[in-house]
């Protein structure tokens, strides 16, 4: 999938800077400033109109999702990599989707200074994901129980410009869309939850390092890790699985703790009873807590589920280190909120006989409690990386090309 390109003025020197939609660090090539990019909620973008008109400029919202979609039922598991948008208001005159426009055109952040009026979305991103799963060919399931998830690195609002006078006109092409149909009493001026903040370490003032797309940046001076927050860098405490071998790379996984409602799932013993895993119930399992692990990086959907199942069943004991390792850390690109979306499907993936699982969890739910980042060491083995403690391998090409998903 192609990255959407953004254009934004540098907050420090005013130079025009282009960045990718997944960038979480704003890096200006002119003044060399590096800033955290943070938004309280989904990032909000707009397309600039390409025609001029004396009529009212209105920006219409579309939800956009890019990532992996999963549908699991008792008979089959279906998954797809998708990059789709959907009109977020009920207006038949408008295009139901933005199509390839999100990939072919430059976007801009919505800011308080953006000219025009904005229409608020009529439904949230949760409803959008549910509608998306029904609309994407090959994912719809027959009537009956199913577990679904949309797990992506991009969830945003993109606004299409239209001009409304007596008629409604597409602000990009000039195409007549129909008679005026937007209730102007619902329109609002632009507002923004966008924040730019310093990437200097809040603890020691040193420059944080990390790839532009990574949600976690590290300080090589005081051995701390930080993620974008509303007031700048927010401290995170990474955990590292130890190995006697010399690792070539650390891959990040989310350790997700949750509360089950409607069924019992707190310990290893609960998991075995719920999923009918072919394992003997031992006394220690009754008191040992269970948590899910999912990759915190982009990867193909089938690998995402396989890695989640393998690491979840291993339950690595990863302590906090006093000093960060010098071995490269793979960038964290999957937000924890998106990672929690995957938990129901991972639960279904763990069950050898899913038809026995669905009656046990019908009407139940899993509620997020806590998330931590765990880095697992992988050693170089030619064409693949191997995790020695789990005897788990991942092809280098799969990891390399996942950056383009």
JSON list of N, CA and C in Angstrom, two decimals, residues 137-203:
[
{"chain": "A", "resi": 137, "resn": "UNK", "atom": "N", "xyz": [-15.19, -7.00, 0.00]},
{"chain": "A", "resi": 137, "resn": "UNK", "atom": "CA", "xyz": [-15.45, -8.33, -0.58]},
{"chain": "A", "resi": 137, "resn": "UNK", "atom": "C", "xyz": [-14.51, -9.39, 0.01]},
{"chain": "A", "resi": 138, "resn": "UNK", "atom": "N", "xyz": [-15.09, -10.57, 0.27]},
{"chain": "A", "resi": 138, "resn": "UNK", "atom": "CA", "xyz": [-14.29, -11.67, 0.76]},
{"chain": "A", "resi": 138, "resn": "UNK", "atom": "C", "xyz": [-14.18, -11.76, 2.26]},
{"chain": "A", "resi": 139, "resn": "UNK", "atom": "N", "xyz": [-14.71, -10.76, 2.99]},
{"chain": "A", "resi": 139, "resn": "UNK", "atom": "CA", "xyz": [-14.63, -10.79, 4.45]},
{"chain": "A", "resi": 139, "resn": "UNK", "atom": "C", "xyz": [-15.97, -11.07, 5.12]},
{"chain": "A", "resi": 140, "resn": "UNK", "atom": "N", "xyz": [-17.05, -10.79, 4.41]},
{"chain": "A", "resi": 140, "resn": "UNK", "atom": "CA", "xyz": [-18.37, -10.97, 5.01]},
{"chain": "A", "resi": 140, "resn": "UNK", "atom": "C", "xyz": [-18.57, -12.43, 5.40]},
{"chain": "A", "resi": 141, "resn": "UNK", "atom": "N", "xyz": [-19.16, -12.66, 6.58]},
{"chain": "A", "resi": 141, "resn": "UNK", "atom": "CA", "xyz": [-19.40, -14.01, 7.06]},
{"chain": "A", "resi": 141, "resn": "UNK", "atom": "C", "xyz": [-20.89, -14.32, 7.04]},
{"chain": "A", "resi": 142, "resn": "UNK", "atom": "N", "xyz": [-21.20, -15.59, 6.95]},
{"chain": "A", "resi": 142, "resn": "UNK", "atom": "CA", "xyz": [-22.60, -16.00, 7.00]},
{"chain": "A", "resi": 142, "resn": "UNK", "atom": "C", "xyz": [-23.16, -15.70, 8.38]},
{"chain": "A", "resi": 143, "resn": "UNK", "atom": "N", "xyz": [-24.47, -15.71, 8.49]},
{"chain": "A", "resi": 143, "resn": "UNK", "atom": "CA", "xyz": [-25.09, -15.44, 9.78]},
{"chain": "A", "resi": 143, "resn": "UNK", "atom": "C", "xyz": [-24.62, -16.49, 10.79]},
{"chain": "A", "resi": 144, "resn": "UNK", "atom": "N", "xyz": [-24.30, -16.05, 11.97]},
{"chain": "A", "resi": 144, "resn": "UNK", "atom": "CA", "xyz": [-23.78, -16.95, 12.98]},
{"chain": "A", "resi": 144, "resn": "UNK", "atom": "C", "xyz": [-22.68, -16.26, 13.75]},
{"chain": "A", "resi": 145, "resn": "UNK", "atom": "N", "xyz": [-22.12, -16.95, 14.74]},
{"chain": "A", "resi": 145, "resn": "UNK", "atom": "CA", "xyz": [-21.10, -16.31, 15.57]},
{"chain": "A", "resi": 145, "resn": "UNK", "atom": "C", "xyz": [-19.80, -16.09, 14.81]},
{"chain": "A", "resi": 146, "resn": "UNK", "atom": "N", "xyz": [-19.12, -14.99, 15.12]},
{"chain": "A", "resi": 146, "resn": "UNK", "atom": "CA", "xyz": [-17.82, -14.70, 14.51]},
{"chain": "A", "resi": 146, "resn": "UNK", "atom": "C", "xyz": [-17.06, -13.75, 15.40]},
{"chain": "A", "resi": 147, "resn": "UNK", "atom": "N", "xyz": [-15.75, -13.78, 15.25]},
{"chain": "A", "resi": 147, "resn": "UNK", "atom": "CA", "xyz": [-14.87, -12.84, 15.93]},
{"chain": "A", "resi": 147, "resn": "UNK", "atom": "C", "xyz": [-14.21, -11.98, 14.87]},
{"chain": "A", "resi": 148, "resn": "UNK", "atom": "N", "xyz": [-14.23, -10.67, 15.06]},
{"chain": "A", "resi": 148, "resn": "UNK", "atom": "CA", "xyz": [-13.71, -9.77, 14.03]},
{"chain": "A", "resi": 148, "resn": "UNK", "atom": "C", "xyz": [-12.72, -8.79, 14.65]},
{"chain": "A", "resi": 149, "resn": "UNK", "atom": "N", "xyz": [-11.83, -8.28, 13.80]},
{"chain": "A", "resi": 149, "resn": "UNK", "atom": "CA", "xyz": [-10.88, -7.26, 14.25]},
{"chain": "A", "resi": 149, "resn": "UNK", "atom": "C", "xyz": [-10.35, -6.50, 13.06]},
{"chain": "A", "resi": 150, "resn": "UNK", "atom": "N", "xyz": [-10.18, -5.20, 13.23]},
{"chain": "A", "resi": 150, "resn": "UNK", "atom": "CA", "xyz": [-9.46, -4.36, 12.28]},
{"chain": "A", "resi": 150, "resn": "UNK", "atom": "C", "xyz": [-8.28, -3.77, 13.04]},
{"chain": "A", "resi": 151, "resn": "UNK", "atom": "N", "xyz": [-7.09, -4.19, 12.67]},
{"chain": "A", "resi": 151, "resn": "UNK", "atom": "CA", "xyz": [-5.88, -3.81, 13.41]},
{"chain": "A", "resi": 151, "resn": "UNK", "atom": "C", "xyz": [-4.98, -3.06, 12.44]},
{"chain": "A", "resi": 152, "resn": "UNK", "atom": "N", "xyz": [-4.85, -1.75, 12.64]},
{"chain": "A", "resi": 152, "resn": "UNK", "atom": "CA", "xyz": [-4.11, -0.97, 11.65]},
{"chain": "A", "resi": 152, "resn": "UNK", "atom": "C", "xyz": [-3.21, 0.08, 12.24]},
{"chain": "A", "resi": 153, "resn": "UNK", "atom": "N", "xyz": [-2.27, 0.53, 11.41]},
{"chain": "A", "resi": 153, "resn": "UNK", "atom": "CA", "xyz": [-1.38, 1.60, 11.83]},
{"chain": "A", "resi": 153, "resn": "UNK", "atom": "C", "xyz": [-1.92, 2.96, 11.42]},
{"chain": "A", "resi": 154, "resn": "UNK", "atom": "N", "xyz": [-3.02, 2.98, 10.65]},
{"chain": "A", "resi": 154, "resn": "UNK", "atom": "CA", "xyz": [-3.63, 4.24, 10.24]},
{"chain": "A", "resi": 154, "resn": "UNK", "atom": "C", "xyz": [-5.13, 4.18, 10.50]},
{"chain": "A", "resi": 155, "resn": "UNK", "atom": "N", "xyz": [-5.63, 5.08, 11.32]},
{"chain": "A", "resi": 155, "resn": "UNK", "atom": "CA", "xyz": [-7.06, 5.31, 11.52]},
{"chain": "A", "resi": 155, "resn": "UNK", "atom": "C", "xyz": [-7.22, 6.82, 11.61]},
{"chain": "A", "resi": 156, "resn": "UNK", "atom": "N", "xyz": [-7.87, 7.39, 10.59]},
{"chain": "A", "resi": 156, "resn": "UNK", "atom": "CA", "xyz": [-7.90, 8.85, 10.51]},
{"chain": "A", "resi": 156, "resn": "UNK", "atom": "C", "xyz": [-9.19, 9.34, 9.89]},
{"chain": "A", "resi": 157, "resn": "UNK", "atom": "N", "xyz": [-9.40, 10.64, 10.01]},
{"chain": "A", "resi": 157, "resn": "UNK", "atom": "CA", "xyz": [-10.49, 11.33, 9.33]},
{"chain": "A", "resi": 157, "resn": "UNK", "atom": "C", "xyz": [-9.89, 12.16, 8.20]},
{"chain": "A", "resi": 158, "resn": "UNK", "atom": "N", "xyz": [-10.41, 11.98, 6.99]},
{"chain": "A", "resi": 158, "resn": "UNK", "atom": "CA", "xyz": [-9.97, 12.76, 5.84]},
{"chain": "A", "resi": 158, "resn": "UNK", "atom": "C", "xyz": [-11.17, 13.54, 5.31]},
{"chain": "A", "resi": 159, "resn": "UNK", "atom": "N", "xyz": [-10.99, 14.83, 5.10]},
{"chain": "A", "resi": 159, "resn": "UNK", "atom": "CA", "xyz": [-12.10, 15.70, 4.72]},
{"chain": "A", "resi": 159, "resn": "UNK", "atom": "C", "xyz": [-12.01, 16.08, 3.25]},
{"chain": "A", "resi": 160, "resn": "UNK", "atom": "N", "xyz": [-13.11, 15.83, 2.54]},
{"chain": "A", "resi": 160, "resn": "UNK", "atom": "CA", "xyz": [-13.23, 16.16, 1.12]},
{"chain": "A", "resi": 160, "resn": "UNK", "atom": "C", "xyz": [-13.84, 17.56, 0.98]},
{"chain": "A", "resi": 161, "resn": "UNK", "atom": "N", "xyz": [-13.22, 18.45, 0.18]},
{"chain": "A", "resi": 161, "resn": "UNK", "atom": "CA", "xyz": [-13.80, 19.79, 0.02]},
{"chain": "A", "resi": 161, "resn": "UNK", "atom": "C", "xyz": [-14.95, 19.78, -1.00]},
{"chain": "A", "resi": 162, "resn": "UNK", "atom": "N", "xyz": [-16.05, 20.41, -0.65]},
{"chain": "A", "resi": 162, "resn": "UNK", "atom": "CA", "xyz": [-17.17, 20.63, -1.58]},
{"chain": "A", "resi": 162, "resn": "UNK", "atom": "C", "xyz": [-17.61, 22.08, -1.43]},
{"chain": "A", "resi": 163, "resn": "UNK", "atom": "N", "xyz": [-18.24, 22.61, -2.46]},
{"chain": "A", "resi": 163, "resn": "UNK", "atom": "CA", "xyz": [-18.80, 23.97, -2.41]},
{"chain": "A", "resi": 163, "resn": "UNK", "atom": "C", "xyz": [-20.31, 23.86, -2.46]},
{"chain": "A", "resi": 164, "resn": "UNK", "atom": "N", "xyz": [-20.97, 24.55, -1.53]},
{"chain": "A", "resi": 164, "resn": "UNK", "atom": "CA", "xyz": [-22.43, 24.52, -1.50]},
{"chain": "A", "resi": 164, "resn": "UNK", "atom": "C", "xyz": [-23.00, 25.91, -1.70]},
{"chain": "A", "resi": 165, "resn": "UNK", "atom": "N", "xyz": [-23.82, 26.05, -2.74]},
{"chain": "A", "resi": 165, "resn": "UNK", "atom": "CA", "xyz": [-24.63, 27.24, -2.99]},
{"chain": "A", "resi": 165, "resn": "UNK", "atom": "C", "xyz": [-26.04, 26.72, -3.22]},
{"chain": "A", "resi": 166, "resn": "UNK", "atom": "N", "xyz": [-26.54, 26.93, -4.45]},
{"chain": "A", "resi": 166, "resn": "UNK", "atom": "CA", "xyz": [-27.80, 26.28, -4.80]},
{"chain": "A", "resi": 166, "resn": "UNK", "atom": "C", "xyz": [-27.57, 24.79, -5.07]},
{"chain": "A", "resi": 167, "resn": "UNK", "atom": "N", "xyz": [-26.34, 24.49, -5.50]},
{"chain": "A", "resi": 167, "resn": "UNK", "atom": "CA", "xyz": [-25.98, 23.11, -5.78]},
{"chain": "A", "resi": 167, "resn": "UNK", "atom": "C", "xyz": [-24.76, 22.72, -4.96]},
{"chain": "A", "resi": 168, "resn": "UNK", "atom": "N", "xyz": [-24.45, 21.43, -5.00]},
{"chain": "A", "resi": 168, "resn": "UNK", "atom": "CA", "xyz": [-23.28, 20.89, -4.31]},
{"chain": "A", "resi": 168, "resn": "UNK", "atom": "C", "xyz": [-22.26, 20.50, -5.37]},
{"chain": "A", "resi": 169, "resn": "UNK", "atom": "N", "xyz": [-21.03, 21.04, -5.25]},
{"chain": "A", "resi": 169, "resn": "UNK", "atom": "CA", "xyz": [-20.01, 20.83, -6.27]},
{"chain": "A", "resi": 169, "resn": "UNK", "atom": "C", "xyz": [-18.76, 20.26, -5.63]},
{"chain": "A", "resi": 170, "resn": "UNK", "atom": "N", "xyz": [-18.16, 19.24, -6.26]},
{"chain": "A", "resi": 170, "resn": "UNK", "atom": "CA", "xyz": [-16.91, 18.65, -5.79]},
{"chain": "A", "resi": 170, "resn": "UNK", "atom": "C", "xyz": [-15.80, 19.68, -5.88]},
{"chain": "A", "resi": 171, "resn": "UNK", "atom": "N", "xyz": [-15.12, 19.94, -4.75]},
{"chain": "A", "resi": 171, "resn": "UNK", "atom": "CA", "xyz": [-14.09, 20.97, -4.72]},
{"chain": "A", "resi": 171, "resn": "UNK", "atom": "C", "xyz": [-12.79, 20.56, -5.38]},
{"chain": "A", "resi": 172, "resn": "UNK", "atom": "N", "xyz": [-12.66, 19.30, -5.78]},
{"chain": "A", "resi": 172, "resn": "UNK", "atom": "CA", "xyz": [-11.45, 18.84, -6.45]},
{"chain": "A", "resi": 172, "resn": "UNK", "atom": "C", "xyz": [-11.62, 18.82, -7.96]},
{"chain": "A", "resi": 173, "resn": "UNK", "atom": "N", "xyz": [-12.76, 18.33, -8.42]},
{"chain": "A", "resi": 173, "resn": "UNK", "atom": "CA", "xyz": [-12.97, 18.15, -9.87]},
{"chain": "A", "resi": 173, "resn": "UNK", "atom": "C", "xyz": [-13.92, 19.17, -10.48]},
{"chain": "A", "resi": 174, "resn": "UNK", "atom": "N", "xyz": [-14.72, 19.86, -9.66]},
{"chain": "A", "resi": 174, "resn": "UNK", "atom": "CA", "xyz": [-15.74, 20.76, -10.18]},
{"chain": "A", "resi": 174, "resn": "UNK", "atom": "C", "xyz": [-17.00, 20.05, -10.63]},
{"chain": "A", "resi": 175, "resn": "UNK", "atom": "N", "xyz": [-17.09, 18.75, -10.38]},
{"chain": "A", "resi": 175, "resn": "UNK", "atom": "CA", "xyz": [-18.24, 17.96, -10.80]},
{"chain": "A", "resi": 175, "resn": "UNK", "atom": "C", "xyz": [-19.47, 18.33, -9.97]},
{"chain": "A", "resi": 176, "resn": "UNK", "atom": "N", "xyz": [-20.62, 18.46, -10.66]},
{"chain": "A", "resi": 176, "resn": "UNK", "atom": "CA", "xyz": [-21.88, 18.72, -9.98]},
{"chain": "A", "resi": 176, "resn": "UNK", "atom": "C", "xyz": [-22.35, 17.45, -9.28]},
{"chain": "A", "resi": 177, "resn": "UNK", "atom": "N", "xyz": [-22.54, 17.53, -7.97]},
{"chain": "A", "resi": 177, "resn": "UNK", "atom": "CA", "xyz": [-22.94, 16.36, -7.19]},
{"chain": "A", "resi": 177, "resn": "UNK", "atom": "C", "xyz": [-24.45, 16.29, -6.98]},
{"chain": "A", "resi": 178, "resn": "UNK", "atom": "N", "xyz": [-25.15, 17.42, -7.16]},
{"chain": "A", "resi": 178, "resn": "UNK", "atom": "CA", "xyz": [-26.59, 17.44, -6.96]},
{"chain": "A", "resi": 178, "resn": "UNK", "atom": "C", "xyz": [-27.02, 18.73, -6.29]},
{"chain": "A", "resi": 179, "resn": "UNK", "atom": "N", "xyz": [-28.27, 18.83, -5.94]},
{"chain": "A", "resi": 179, "resn": "UNK", "atom": "CA", "xyz": [-28.74, 20.04, -5.25]},
{"chain": "A", "resi": 179, "resn": "UNK", "atom": "C", "xyz": [-28.15, 20.13, -3.85]},
{"chain": "A", "resi": 180, "resn": "UNK", "atom": "N", "xyz": [-28.11, 21.36, -3.31]},
{"chain": "A", "resi": 180, "resn": "UNK", "atom": "CA", "xyz": [-27.57, 21.57, -1.97]},
{"chain": "A", "resi": 180, "resn": "UNK", "atom": "C", "xyz": [-28.33, 20.71, -0.96]},
{"chain": "A", "resi": 181, "resn": "UNK", "atom": "N", "xyz": [-27.58, 19.98, -0.12]},
{"chain": "A", "resi": 181, "resn": "UNK", "atom": "CA", "xyz": [-28.23, 19.07, 0.84]},
{"chain": "A", "resi": 181, "resn": "UNK", "atom": "C", "xyz": [-27.58, 19.09, 2.22]},
{"chain": "A", "resi": 182, "resn": "UNK", "atom": "N", "xyz": [-26.58, 19.94, 2.43]},
{"chain": "A", "resi": 182, "resn": "UNK", "atom": "CA", "xyz": [-25.90, 19.99, 3.73]},
{"chain": "A", "resi": 182, "resn": "UNK", "atom": "C", "xyz": [-26.58, 21.01, 4.62]},
{"chain": "A", "resi": 183, "resn": "UNK", "atom": "N", "xyz": [-26.96, 20.57, 5.81]},
{"chain": "A", "resi": 183, "resn": "UNK", "atom": "CA", "xyz": [-27.58, 21.46, 6.80]},
{"chain": "A", "resi": 183, "resn": "UNK", "atom": "C", "xyz": [-26.48, 22.37, 7.37]},
{"chain": "A", "resi": 184, "resn": "UNK", "atom": "N", "xyz": [-26.50, 23.64, 7.01]},
{"chain": "A", "resi": 184, "resn": "UNK", "atom": "CA", "xyz": [-25.43, 24.55, 7.41]},
{"chain": "A", "resi": 184, "resn": "UNK", "atom": "C", "xyz": [-25.45, 24.87, 8.90]},
{"chain": "A", "resi": 185, "resn": "UNK", "atom": "N", "xyz": [-26.53, 24.54, 9.59]},
{"chain": "A", "resi": 185, "resn": "UNK", "atom": "CA", "xyz": [-26.54, 24.75, 11.05]},
{"chain": "A", "resi": 185, "resn": "UNK", "atom": "C", "xyz": [-25.66, 23.71, 11.75]},
{"chain": "A", "resi": 186, "resn": "UNK", "atom": "N", "xyz": [-25.29, 22.65, 11.05]},
{"chain": "A", "resi": 186, "resn": "UNK", "atom": "CA", "xyz": [-24.44, 21.61, 11.64]},
{"chain": "A", "resi": 186, "resn": "UNK", "atom": "C", "xyz": [-22.96, 21.88, 11.38]},
{"chain": "A", "resi": 187, "resn": "UNK", "atom": "N", "xyz": [-22.65, 22.92, 10.65]},
{"chain": "A", "resi": 187, "resn": "UNK", "atom": "CA", "xyz": [-21.26, 23.18, 10.28]},
{"chain": "A", "resi": 187, "resn": "UNK", "atom": "C", "xyz": [-20.52, 23.92, 11.39]},
{"chain": "A", "resi": 188, "resn": "UNK", "atom": "N", "xyz": [-19.23, 23.63, 11.49]},
{"chain": "A", "resi": 188, "resn": "UNK", "atom": "CA", "xyz": [-18.39, 24.25, 12.52]},
{"chain": "A", "resi": 188, "resn": "UNK", "atom": "C", "xyz": [-17.09, 24.73, 11.89]},
{"chain": "A", "resi": 189, "resn": "UNK", "atom": "N", "xyz": [-16.47, 25.68, 12.57]},
{"chain": "A", "resi": 189, "resn": "UNK", "atom": "CA", "xyz": [-15.14, 26.11, 12.13]},
{"chain": "A", "resi": 189, "resn": "UNK", "atom": "C", "xyz": [-14.13, 25.02, 12.46]},
{"chain": "A", "resi": 190, "resn": "UNK", "atom": "N", "xyz": [-12.98, 25.10, 11.80]},
{"chain": "A", "resi": 190, "resn": "UNK", "atom": "CA", "xyz": [-11.95, 24.09, 12.00]},
{"chain": "A", "resi": 190, "resn": "UNK", "atom": "C", "xyz": [-11.44, 24.11, 13.43]},
{"chain": "A", "resi": 191, "resn": "UNK", "atom": "N", "xyz": [-11.26, 22.94, 14.00]},
{"chain": "A", "resi": 191, "resn": "UNK", "atom": "CA", "xyz": [-10.60, 22.81, 15.29]},
{"chain": "A", "resi": 191, "resn": "UNK", "atom": "C", "xyz": [-9.58, 21.68, 15.17]},
{"chain": "A", "resi": 192, "resn": "UNK", "atom": "N", "xyz": [-8.65, 21.63, 16.07]},
{"chain": "A", "resi": 192, "resn": "UNK", "atom": "CA", "xyz": [-7.59, 20.64, 15.94]},
{"chain": "A", "resi": 192, "resn": "UNK", "atom": "C", "xyz": [-7.11, 20.20, 17.31]},
{"chain": "A", "resi": 193, "resn": "UNK", "atom": "N", "xyz": [-6.83, 18.90, 17.41]},
{"chain": "A", "resi": 193, "resn": "UNK", "atom": "CA", "xyz": [-6.22, 18.34, 18.62]},
{"chain": "A", "resi": 193, "resn": "UNK", "atom": "C", "xyz": [-4.76, 18.00, 18.36]},
{"chain": "A", "resi": 194, "resn": "UNK", "atom": "N", "xyz": [-4.20, 18.58, 17.29]},
{"chain": "A", "resi": 194, "resn": "UNK", "atom": "CA", "xyz": [-2.83, 18.29, 16.90]},
{"chain": "A", "resi": 194, "resn": "UNK", "atom": "C", "xyz": [-1.84, 19.01, 17.82]},
{"chain": "A", "resi": 195, "resn": "UNK", "atom": "N", "xyz": [-0.80, 18.29, 18.22]},
{"chain": "A", "resi": 195, "resn": "UNK", "atom": "CA", "xyz": [0.23, 18.87, 19.08]},
{"chain": "A", "resi": 195, "resn": "UNK", "atom": "C", "xyz": [1.62, 18.53, 18.52]},
{"chain": "A", "resi": 196, "resn": "UNK", "atom": "N", "xyz": [2.50, 19.53, 18.51]},
{"chain": "A", "resi": 196, "resn": "UNK", "atom": "CA", "xyz": [3.91, 19.30, 18.19]},
{"chain": "A", "resi": 196, "resn": "UNK", "atom": "C", "xyz": [4.71, 19.62, 19.45]},
{"chain": "A", "resi": 197, "resn": "UNK", "atom": "N", "xyz": [5.59, 18.72, 19.85]},
{"chain": "A", "resi": 197, "resn": "UNK", "atom": "CA", "xyz": [6.36, 18.94, 21.07]},
{"chain": "A", "resi": 197, "resn": "UNK", "atom": "C", "xyz": [7.79, 18.44, 20.88]},
{"chain": "A", "resi": 198, "resn": "UNK", "atom": "N", "xyz": [8.66, 18.90, 21.71]},
{"chain": "A", "resi": 198, "resn": "UNK", "atom": "CA", "xyz": [10.09, 18.64, 21.57]},
{"chain": "A", "resi": 198, "resn": "UNK", "atom": "C", "xyz": [10.41, 17.16, 21.74]},
{"chain": "A", "resi": 199, "resn": "UNK", "atom": "N", "xyz": [11.41, 16.71, 20.98]},
{"chain": "A", "resi": 199, "resn": "UNK", "atom": "CA", "xyz": [11.91, 15.34, 21.14]},
{"chain": "A", "resi": 199, "resn": "UNK", "atom": "C", "xyz": [13.19, 15.31, 21.97]},
{"chain": "A", "resi": 200, "resn": "UNK", "atom": "N", "xyz": [13.44, 16.37, 22.72]},
{"chain": "A", "resi": 200, "resn": "UNK", "atom": "CA", "xyz": [14.52, 16.31, 23.70]},
{"chain": "A", "resi": 200, "resn": "UNK", "atom": "C", "xyz": [14.05, 15.46, 24.88]},
{"chain": "A", "resi": 201, "resn": "UNK", "atom": "N", "xyz": [14.94, 14.64, 25.39]},
{"chain": "A", "resi": 201, "resn": "UNK", "atom": "CA", "xyz": [14.59, 13.77, 26.51]},
{"chain": "A", "resi": 201, "resn": "UNK", "atom": "C", "xyz": [14.10, 14.61, 27.69]},
{"chain": "A", "resi": 202, "resn": "UNK", "atom": "N", "xyz": [12.87, 14.39, 28.18]},
{"chain": "A", "resi": 202, "resn": "UNK", "atom": "CA", "xyz": [12.37, 15.18, 29.31]},
{"chain": "A", "resi": 202, "resn": "UNK", "atom": "C", "xyz": [13.17, 14.98, 30.59]},
{"chain": "A", "resi": 203, "resn": "UNK", "atom": "N", "xyz": [13.94, 13.89, 30.66]},
{"chain": "A", "resi": 203, "resn": "UNK", "atom": "CA", "xyz": [14.70, 13.61, 31.88]},
{"chain": "A", "resi": 203, "resn": "UNK", "atom": "C", "xyz": [16.08, 14.26, 31.88]}
]
